[in-house]
PDB file of C-alpha atoms in Angstrom:
ATOM      1  CA  MET I   1       2.919  21.088  -9.294  1.00  0.00           C
ATOM      2  CA  ASP I   2       4.869  21.407  -6.128  1.00  0.00           C
ATOM      3  CA  LYS I   3       6.890  18.208  -5.753  1.00  0.00           C
ATOM      4  CA  TRP I   4       6.802  18.143  -1.962  1.00  0.00           C
ATOM      5  CA  HIS I   5       3.419  16.763  -1.140  1.00  0.00           C
ATOM      6  CA  LEU I   6       1.565  13.455  -1.475  1.00  0.00           C
ATOM      7  CA  GLY I   7      -0.576  14.629  -4.378  1.00  0.00           C
ATOM      8  CA  TYR I   8       2.565  15.015  -6.607  1.00  0.00           C
ATOM      9  CA  CYS I   9       3.520  11.450  -5.922  1.00  0.00           C
ATOM     10  CA  ILE I  10       0.021  10.171  -6.684  1.00  0.00           C
ATOM     11  CA  LYS I  11       0.036  12.134  -9.944  1.00  0.00           C
ATOM     12  CA  GLU I  12       3.418  10.652 -10.808  1.00  0.00           C
ATOM     13  CA  ILE I  13       1.903   7.139 -10.330  1.00  0.00           C
ATOM     14  CA  THR I  14      -1.080   8.053 -12.473  1.00  0.00           C
ATOM     15  CA  ASP I  15       1.205   9.337 -15.283  1.00  0.00           C
ATOM     16  CA  ALA I  16       3.797   6.486 -15.102  1.00  0.00           C
ATOM     17  CA  ALA I  17       3.984   4.345 -18.204  1.00  0.00           C
ATOM     18  CA  THR I  18       6.944   2.050 -17.329  1.00  0.00           C
ATOM     19  CA  GLY I  19       8.408   0.185 -14.406  1.00  0.00           C
ATOM     20  CA  SER I  20      11.370   2.596 -14.237  1.00  0.00           C
ATOM     21  CA  GLU I  21       9.017   5.551 -13.940  1.00  0.00           C
ATOM     22  CA  LEU I  22       7.216   3.810 -11.143  1.00  0.00           C
ATOM     23  CA  ARG I  23      10.499   3.291  -9.405  1.00  0.00           C
ATOM     24  CA  GLN I  24      11.192   7.020  -9.671  1.00  0.00           C
ATOM     25  CA  CYS I  25       7.739   7.634  -8.060  1.00  0.00           C
ATOM     26  CA  LEU I  26       8.911   5.447  -5.147  1.00  0.00           C
ATOM     27  CA  GLU I  27      12.315   7.355  -4.957  1.00  0.00           C
ATOM     28  CA  ASP I  28      10.379  10.699  -4.871  1.00  0.00           C
ATOM     29  CA  PHE I  29       8.040   9.269  -2.178  1.00  0.00           C
ATOM     30  CA  ARG I  30      11.020   8.128  -0.059  1.00  0.00           C
ATOM     31  CA  GLU I  31      12.614  11.578  -0.361  1.00  0.00           C
ATOM     32  CA  LEU I  32       9.343  13.308   0.539  1.00  0.00           C
ATOM     33  CA  TYR I  33       8.994  11.473   3.849  1.00  0.00           C
ATOM     34  CA  HIS I  34      12.817  11.179   4.547  1.00  0.00           C
ATOM     35  CA  LEU I  35      12.621   7.367   4.532  1.00  0.00           C
ATOM     36  CA  THR I  36      15.534   5.067   4.157  1.00  0.00           C
ATOM     37  CA  HIS I  37      13.811   2.718   1.745  1.00  0.00           C
ATOM     38  CA  ALA I  38      10.380   1.828   0.334  1.00  0.00           C
ATOM     39  CA  VAL I  39       9.151  -1.299  -1.548  1.00  0.00           C
ATOM     40  CA  LEU I  40       5.994  -2.670  -2.995  1.00  0.00           C
ATOM     41  CA  HIS I  41       6.030  -6.461  -3.114  1.00  0.00           C
ATOM     42  CA  VAL I  42       3.126  -8.217  -4.868  1.00  0.00           C
ATOM     43  CA  THR I  43       2.973 -11.390  -2.889  1.00  0.00           C
ATOM     44  CA  ASP I  44      -0.027 -13.249  -4.276  1.00  0.00           C
ATOM     45  CA  VAL I  45      -2.066 -13.172  -7.489  1.00  0.00           C
ATOM     46  CA  PRO I  46      -4.262 -16.183  -8.016  1.00  0.00           C
ATOM     47  CA  GLY I  47      -3.018 -18.404 -10.841  1.00  0.00           C
ATOM     48  CA  ILE I  48       0.284 -16.529 -11.232  1.00  0.00           C
ATOM     49  CA  PRO I  49       3.615 -18.194  -9.976  1.00  0.00           C
ATOM     50  CA  GLN I  50       5.288 -16.199  -7.223  1.00  0.00           C
ATOM     51  CA  THR I  51       8.462 -15.884  -9.271  1.00  0.00           C
ATOM     52  CA  GLN I  52       6.521 -13.839 -11.875  1.00  0.00           C
ATOM     53  CA  LEU I  53       5.013 -11.308  -9.460  1.00  0.00           C
ATOM     54  CA  PRO I  54       6.006  -7.593  -9.703  1.00  0.00           C
ATOM     55  CA  LEU I  55       8.418  -5.950  -7.226  1.00  0.00           C
ATOM     56  CA  ILE I  56       9.126  -2.259  -7.127  1.00  0.00           C
ATOM     57  CA  LEU I  57      11.754  -1.103  -4.667  1.00  0.00           C
ATOM     58  CA  THR I  58      14.619   1.238  -3.596  1.00  0.00           C
ATOM     59  CA  TYR I  59      16.663  -1.442  -1.848  1.00  0.00           C
ATOM     60  CA  PRO I  60      20.292  -1.926  -2.998  1.00  0.00           C
ATOM     61  CA  ARG I  61      20.752  -4.483  -5.757  1.00  0.00           C
ATOM     62  CA  GLU I  62      23.198  -6.475  -3.616  1.00  0.00           C
ATOM     63  CA  TRP I  63      20.492  -7.008  -0.939  1.00  0.00           C
ATOM     64  CA  VAL I  64      17.932  -8.070  -3.534  1.00  0.00           C
ATOM     65  CA  ASP I  65      20.353 -10.560  -5.066  1.00  0.00           C
ATOM     66  CA  THR I  66      21.185 -11.962  -1.639  1.00  0.00           C
ATOM     67  CA  TYR I  67      17.463 -12.204  -0.735  1.00  0.00           C
ATOM     68  CA  MET I  68      16.683 -14.109  -3.856  1.00  0.00           C
ATOM     69  CA  THR I  69      19.703 -16.484  -3.909  1.00  0.00           C
ATOM     70  CA  GLN I  70      19.258 -17.368  -0.194  1.00  0.00           C
ATOM     71  CA  ASN I  71      15.506 -17.815  -0.737  1.00  0.00           C
ATOM     72  CA  TYR I  72      14.775 -15.477   2.213  1.00  0.00           C
ATOM     73  CA  LEU I  73      11.120 -15.298   1.184  1.00  0.00           C
ATOM     74  CA  GLU I  74      10.737 -18.492   3.205  1.00  0.00           C
ATOM     75  CA  ILE I  75      11.942 -16.924   6.474  1.00  0.00           C
ATOM     76  CA  ASP I  76      11.220 -13.232   5.925  1.00  0.00           C
ATOM     77  CA  PRO I  77       9.175 -12.316   9.128  1.00  0.00           C
ATOM     78  CA  VAL I  78       7.425  -9.465   7.284  1.00  0.00           C
ATOM     79  CA  VAL I  79       6.063 -11.748   4.567  1.00  0.00           C
ATOM     80  CA  ARG I  80       5.175 -14.481   7.047  1.00  0.00           C
ATOM     81  CA  THR I  81       3.138 -11.964   9.148  1.00  0.00           C
ATOM     82  CA  GLU I  82       1.135 -10.743   6.051  1.00  0.00           C
ATOM     83  CA  HIS I  83      -1.822 -13.082   6.448  1.00  0.00           C
ATOM     84  CA  ARG I  84      -2.280 -12.402  10.192  1.00  0.00           C
ATOM     85  CA  CYS I  85      -2.566  -8.616   9.825  1.00  0.00           C
ATOM     86  CA  CYS I  86      -5.449  -6.666   8.344  1.00  0.00           C
ATOM     87  CA  LEU I  87      -3.830  -3.277   7.542  1.00  0.00           C
ATOM     88  CA  SER I  88      -0.488  -2.161   8.894  1.00  0.00           C
ATOM     89  CA  PHE I  89       2.050  -3.435  11.320  1.00  0.00           C
ATOM     90  CA  ASP I  90       5.201  -1.978  12.766  1.00  0.00           C
ATOM     91  CA  TRP I  91       8.276  -4.205  12.628  1.00  0.00           C
ATOM     92  CA  SER I  92       8.578  -3.823  16.446  1.00  0.00           C
ATOM     93  CA  SER I  93       5.517  -6.047  16.733  1.00  0.00           C
ATOM     94  CA  LEU I  94       7.182  -8.993  14.863  1.00  0.00           C
ATOM     95  CA  ASP I  95       8.305 -12.083  16.732  1.00  0.00           C
ATOM     96  CA  LEU I  96      12.060 -12.133  16.307  1.00  0.00           C
ATOM     97  CA  LYS I  97      12.764 -14.866  18.798  1.00  0.00           C
ATOM     98  CA  SER I  98      13.727 -17.452  16.188  1.00  0.00           C
ATOM     99  CA  PRO I  99      17.445 -17.525  15.239  1.00  0.00           C
ATOM    100  CA  SER I 100      16.585 -17.368  11.523  1.00  0.00           C
ATOM    101  CA  SER I 101      14.511 -14.168  11.960  1.00  0.00           C
ATOM    102  CA  ALA I 102      17.202 -12.520  14.051  1.00  0.00           C
ATOM    103  CA  ARG I 103      19.919 -13.460  11.479  1.00  0.00           C
ATOM    104  CA  PHE I 104      17.694 -12.181   8.710  1.00  0.00           C
ATOM    105  CA  PHE I 105      17.346  -8.712  10.142  1.00  0.00           C
ATOM    106  CA  GLN I 106      20.973  -8.530  11.244  1.00  0.00           C
ATOM    107  CA  GLU I 107      22.037  -9.260   7.642  1.00  0.00           C
ATOM    108  CA  ALA I 108      19.457  -6.807   6.187  1.00  0.00           C
ATOM    109  CA  GLU I 109      20.905  -4.071   8.377  1.00  0.00           C
ATOM    110  CA  THR I 110      24.426  -4.653   7.003  1.00  0.00           C
ATOM    111  CA  PHE I 111      22.946  -3.691   3.570  1.00  0.00           C
ATOM    112  CA  GLY I 112      21.464  -0.470   5.037  1.00  0.00           C
ATOM    113  CA  ILE I 113      17.852  -1.567   4.796  1.00  0.00           C
ATOM    114  CA  GLY I 114      16.874   0.382   7.891  1.00  0.00           C
ATOM    115  CA  ARG I 115      16.380  -0.521  11.581  1.00  0.00           C
ATOM    116  CA  ARG I 116      12.697   0.429  11.700  1.00  0.00           C
ATOM    117  CA  GLY I 117       9.839  -0.389   9.411  1.00  0.00           C
ATOM    118  CA  LEU I 118       6.113  -0.187   8.794  1.00  0.00           C
ATOM    119  CA  THR I 119       4.347  -2.624   6.420  1.00  0.00           C
ATOM    120  CA  THR I 120       0.947  -2.055   4.978  1.00  0.00           C
ATOM    121  CA  ASN I 121      -1.206  -4.829   3.519  1.00  0.00           C
ATOM    122  CA  VAL I 122      -3.028  -4.088   0.214  1.00  0.00           C
ATOM    123  CA  ARG I 123      -5.712  -6.507  -0.935  1.00  0.00           C
ATOM    124  CA  GLY I 124      -7.293  -6.250  -4.358  1.00  0.00           C
ATOM    125  CA  PRO I 125     -10.699  -7.345  -5.565  1.00  0.00           C
ATOM    126  CA  GLY I 126      -9.375 -10.333  -7.501  1.00  0.00           C
ATOM    127  CA  GLY I 127      -7.779 -11.896  -4.368  1.00  0.00           C
ATOM    128  CA  GLU I 128      -4.313 -10.352  -5.084  1.00  0.00           C
ATOM    129  CA  ARG I 129      -2.186  -9.194  -2.187  1.00  0.00           C
ATOM    130  CA  SER I 130       0.759  -6.773  -1.905  1.00  0.00           C
ATOM    131  CA  LEU I 131       2.943  -5.609   0.932  1.00  0.00           C
ATOM    132  CA  PHE I 132       4.064  -1.911   0.937  1.00  0.00           C
ATOM    133  CA  THR I 133       6.940  -1.350   3.349  1.00  0.00           C
ATOM    134  CA  VAL I 134       8.761   1.842   4.374  1.00  0.00           C
ATOM    135  CA  THR I 135      11.964   1.757   6.478  1.00  0.00           C
ATOM    136  CA  SER I 136      13.838   4.322   8.488  1.00  0.00           C
ATOM    137  CA  ASN I 137      16.963   4.837  10.689  1.00  0.00           C
ATOM    138  CA  LEU I 138      15.343   7.477  12.828  1.00  0.00           C
ATOM    139  CA  ASP I 139      15.523   7.122  16.557  1.00  0.00           C
ATOM    140  CA  GLU I 140      12.459   5.552  18.196  1.00  0.00           C
ATOM    141  CA  ALA I 141      10.678   8.826  19.198  1.00  0.00           C
ATOM    142  CA  GLN I 142      11.212  10.353  15.769  1.00  0.00           C
ATOM    143  CA  TRP I 143      10.054   7.187  14.093  1.00  0.00           C
ATOM    144  CA  VAL I 144       6.877   6.962  16.135  1.00  0.00           C
ATOM    145  CA  GLU I 145       6.074  10.552  15.307  1.00  0.00           C
ATOM    146  CA  LEU I 146       6.606   9.994  11.566  1.00  0.00           C
ATOM    147  CA  ARG I 147       4.708   6.710  11.569  1.00  0.00           C
ATOM    148  CA  GLU I 148       1.636   8.140  13.397  1.00  0.00           C
ATOM    149  CA  SER I 149       1.552  11.401  11.300  1.00  0.00           C
ATOM    150  CA  ALA I 150       2.016   9.740   7.915  1.00  0.00           C
ATOM    151  CA  LYS I 151       0.558   6.238   8.087  1.00  0.00           C
ATOM    152  CA  THR I 152      -2.626   7.319   6.235  1.00  0.00           C
ATOM    153  CA  ASP I 153      -0.456   8.838   3.523  1.00  0.00           C
ATOM    154  CA  PHE I 154       1.538   5.585   3.341  1.00  0.00           C
ATOM    155  CA  HIS I 155      -1.758   3.640   2.926  1.00  0.00           C
ATOM    156  CA  VAL I 156      -3.092   5.961   0.160  1.00  0.00           C
ATOM    157  CA  PHE I 157       0.173   5.755  -1.676  1.00  0.00           C
ATOM    158  CA  ALA I 158       0.276   1.978  -1.313  1.00  0.00           C
ATOM    159  CA  ILE I 159      -3.199   1.559  -2.815  1.00  0.00           C
ATOM    160  CA  ASN I 160      -2.419   3.727  -5.759  1.00  0.00           C
ATOM    161  CA  LEU I 161       1.015   2.091  -6.374  1.00  0.00           C
ATOM    162  CA  HIS I 162      -0.521  -1.403  -6.199  1.00  0.00           C
ATOM    163  CA  GLU I 163      -3.168  -0.596  -8.700  1.00  0.00           C
ATOM    164  CA  LYS I 164      -0.721   0.868 -11.186  1.00  0.00           C
ATOM    165  CA  VAL I 165       1.693  -2.038 -10.799  1.00  0.00           C
ATOM    166  CA  MET I 166      -1.079  -4.486 -11.452  1.00  0.00           C
ATOM    167  CA  THR I 167      -2.039  -2.536 -14.577  1.00  0.00           C
ATOM    168  CA  LEU I 168       1.454  -2.042 -16.044  1.00  0.00           C
ATOM    169  CA  SER I 169       2.280  -5.675 -15.382  1.00  0.00           C
ATOM    170  CA  GLY I 170      -0.719  -6.810 -17.460  1.00  0.00           C
ATOM    171  CA  LEU I 171      -2.361  -8.316 -14.401  1.00  0.00           C
ATOM    172  CA  ARG I 172      -5.192  -5.766 -14.373  1.00  0.00           C
ATOM    173  CA  GLU I 173      -7.249  -4.409 -17.230  1.00  0.00           C
ATOM    174  CA  ARG I 174      -5.615  -1.335 -18.727  1.00  0.00           C
ATOM    175  CA  ASN I 175      -7.155   2.094 -19.154  1.00  0.00           C
ATOM    176  CA  ARG I 176     -10.237   1.291 -17.156  1.00  0.00           C
ATOM    177  CA  ILE I 177     -11.937   4.543 -16.158  1.00  0.00           C
ATOM    178  CA  THR I 178     -13.662   4.424 -12.766  1.00  0.00           C
ATOM    179  CA  ARG I 179     -17.043   6.111 -12.702  1.00  0.00           C
ATOM    180  CA  LEU I 180     -19.269   6.078  -9.683  1.00  0.00           C
ATOM    181  CA  SER I 181     -23.028   6.619  -9.892  1.00  0.00           C
ATOM    182  CA  ARG I 182     -24.644   9.482  -7.985  1.00  0.00           C
ATOM    183  CA  ARG I 183     -25.808   7.159  -5.220  1.00  0.00           C
ATOM    184  CA  GLU I 184     -22.496   5.367  -4.908  1.00  0.00           C
ATOM    185  CA  THR I 185     -20.789   8.743  -4.616  1.00  0.00           C
ATOM    186  CA  GLN I 186     -23.259  10.052  -1.946  1.00  0.00           C
ATOM    187  CA  CYS I 187     -22.958   6.894   0.120  1.00  0.00           C
ATOM    188  CA  LEU I 188     -19.149   6.869  -0.009  1.00  0.00           C
ATOM    189  CA  GLU I 189     -18.957  10.551   0.869  1.00  0.00           C
ATOM    190  CA  LEU I 190     -21.198  10.189   3.866  1.00  0.00           C
ATOM    191  CA  LEU I 191     -19.304   7.034   5.003  1.00  0.00           C
ATOM    192  CA  ALA I 192     -16.051   9.002   4.699  1.00  0.00           C
ATOM    193  CA  ARG I 193     -17.533  11.687   6.960  1.00  0.00           C
ATOM    194  CA  GLY I 194     -18.202   9.114   9.718  1.00  0.00           C
ATOM    195  CA  PHE I 195     -21.849   8.150   8.964  1.00  0.00           C
ATOM    196  CA  VAL I 196     -22.923   4.598   9.584  1.00  0.00           C
ATOM    197  CA  PRO I 197     -25.289   2.926   7.105  1.00  0.00           C
ATOM    198  CA  LYS I 198     -28.357   3.652   9.253  1.00  0.00           C
ATOM    199  CA  GLN I 199     -27.483   7.302   9.341  1.00  0.00           C
ATOM    200  CA  ILE I 200     -26.956   7.300   5.557  1.00  0.00           C
ATOM    201  CA  VAL I 201     -30.468   5.837   5.285  1.00  0.00           C
ATOM    202  CA  THR I 202     -31.903   8.866   7.054  1.00  0.00           C
ATOM    203  CA  SER I 203     -29.817  11.335   5.115  1.00  0.00           C
ATOM    204  CA  LEU I 204     -30.576  10.010   1.683  1.00  0.00           C
ATOM    205  CA  GLY I 205     -34.055   8.636   2.274  1.00  0.00           C
ATOM    206  CA  ILE I 206     -33.315   5.159   0.922  1.00  0.00           C
ATOM    207  CA  SER I 207     -33.350   1.694   2.469  1.00  0.00           C
ATOM    208  CA  GLU I 208     -30.375   0.236   4.388  1.00  0.00           C
ATOM    209  CA  SER I 209     -30.197  -2.593   1.930  1.00  0.00           C
ATOM    210  CA  ALA I 210     -29.835  -0.019  -0.863  1.00  0.00           C
ATOM    211  CA  VAL I 211     -27.129   1.836   1.017  1.00  0.00           C
ATOM    212  CA  ARG I 212     -25.095  -1.400   1.430  1.00  0.00           C
ATOM    213  CA  LEU I 213     -25.718  -2.221  -2.242  1.00  0.00           C
ATOM    214  CA  TYR I 214     -24.314   1.163  -3.323  1.00  0.00           C
ATOM    215  CA  LEU I 215     -21.351   0.947  -1.021  1.00  0.00           C
ATOM    216  CA  GLY I 216     -20.569  -2.538  -2.239  1.00  0.00           C
ATOM    217  CA  SER I 217     -20.853  -1.639  -5.927  1.00  0.00           C
ATOM    218  CA  GLY I 218     -18.711   1.395  -5.353  1.00  0.00           C
ATOM    219  CA  ARG I 219     -15.985  -0.643  -3.688  1.00  0.00           C
ATOM    220  CA  ARG I 220     -16.052  -3.150  -6.539  1.00  0.00           C
ATOM    221  CA  LYS I 221     -15.785  -0.402  -9.128  1.00  0.00           C
ATOM    222  CA  LEU I 222     -12.772   1.010  -7.364  1.00  0.00           C
ATOM    223  CA  GLN I 223     -11.218  -2.488  -7.352  1.00  0.00           C
ATOM    224  CA  VAL I 224     -10.288  -2.548  -3.631  1.00  0.00           C
ATOM    225  CA  ALA I 225     -11.039  -5.090  -0.921  1.00  0.00           C
ATOM    226  CA  THR I 226     -12.248  -2.839   1.971  1.00  0.00           C
ATOM    227  CA  MET I 227     -14.387   0.224   2.406  1.00  0.00           C
ATOM    228  CA  ASN I 228     -11.469   2.094   3.974  1.00  0.00           C
ATOM    229  CA  GLN I 229      -9.505   1.417   0.862  1.00  0.00           C
ATOM    230  CA  ALA I 230     -12.510   2.508  -1.321  1.00  0.00           C
ATOM    231  CA  ILE I 231     -12.717   5.830   0.510  1.00  0.00           C
ATOM    232  CA  ALA I 232      -8.989   6.458   0.273  1.00  0.00           C
ATOM    233  CA  LYS I 233      -8.888   5.615  -3.452  1.00  0.00           C
ATOM    234  CA  ALA I 234     -12.068   7.526  -4.326  1.00  0.00           C
ATOM    235  CA  ALA I 235     -10.738  10.652  -2.461  1.00  0.00           C
ATOM    236  CA  THR I 236      -7.350  10.341  -4.177  1.00  0.00           C
ATOM    237  CA  LEU I 237      -9.074  10.167  -7.602  1.00  0.00           C
ATOM    238  CA  GLU I 238     -11.249  13.147  -6.582  1.00  0.00           C
ATOM    239  CA  LEU I 239     -14.389  11.054  -7.053  1.00  0.00           C
ATOM    240  CA  ILE I 240     -15.711  12.061  -3.673  1.00  0.00           C
ATOM    241  CA  ARG I 241     -15.335  15.056  -1.331  1.00  0.00           C
ATOM    242  CA  CYS I 242     -14.408  14.135   2.200  1.00  0.00           C
TER     243      CYS I 242
END
């Protein structure tokens, strides 16, 4: 398979059996999109101490050690913004007025983390949360062009990486094969094509309550928190045709 497209990176995630292989997936993804760095940070799993949560990244070891020893998790503006944002946010939207936030990013830049960044929230069905961040040193115009053209790819990659990390870490049931029923598949495909539930009712000849039931059960089988994530994951796994 040609290495230089998103599908290759997703297949790498599917085939990965160890944490080091997942890190290679992240390295290949970074190279594909000419990013400075990329990181998946599992920030919350109910009942699991934060110190035991998985972290997959390309950041230099020195920055990771500094981040941990200085307990920067408490002041990191990206992590602190997580609960206020639904999907993705550009670092330019962060409030950097506080001296601690300004110093944090200044120090991060000395380690080559990247001047610009985009962070995507991933929420799982069990209440778990992850942050997927990509960084860049492109100038503003080039960064905006990359961000707008690739943000859907970033989201799809983030969902798949989150699910694999949860599985390999033992926080998610292993080897679960997702199967959608015929009606779940039909409803998700039509939703992906822009149909609203009332239009799906007309197309399939079933009640609106049934449509919502099939969409909800499909989302739960895919183990994602939102319908947008369900569509992205189902399409990636080739369970639906968009």
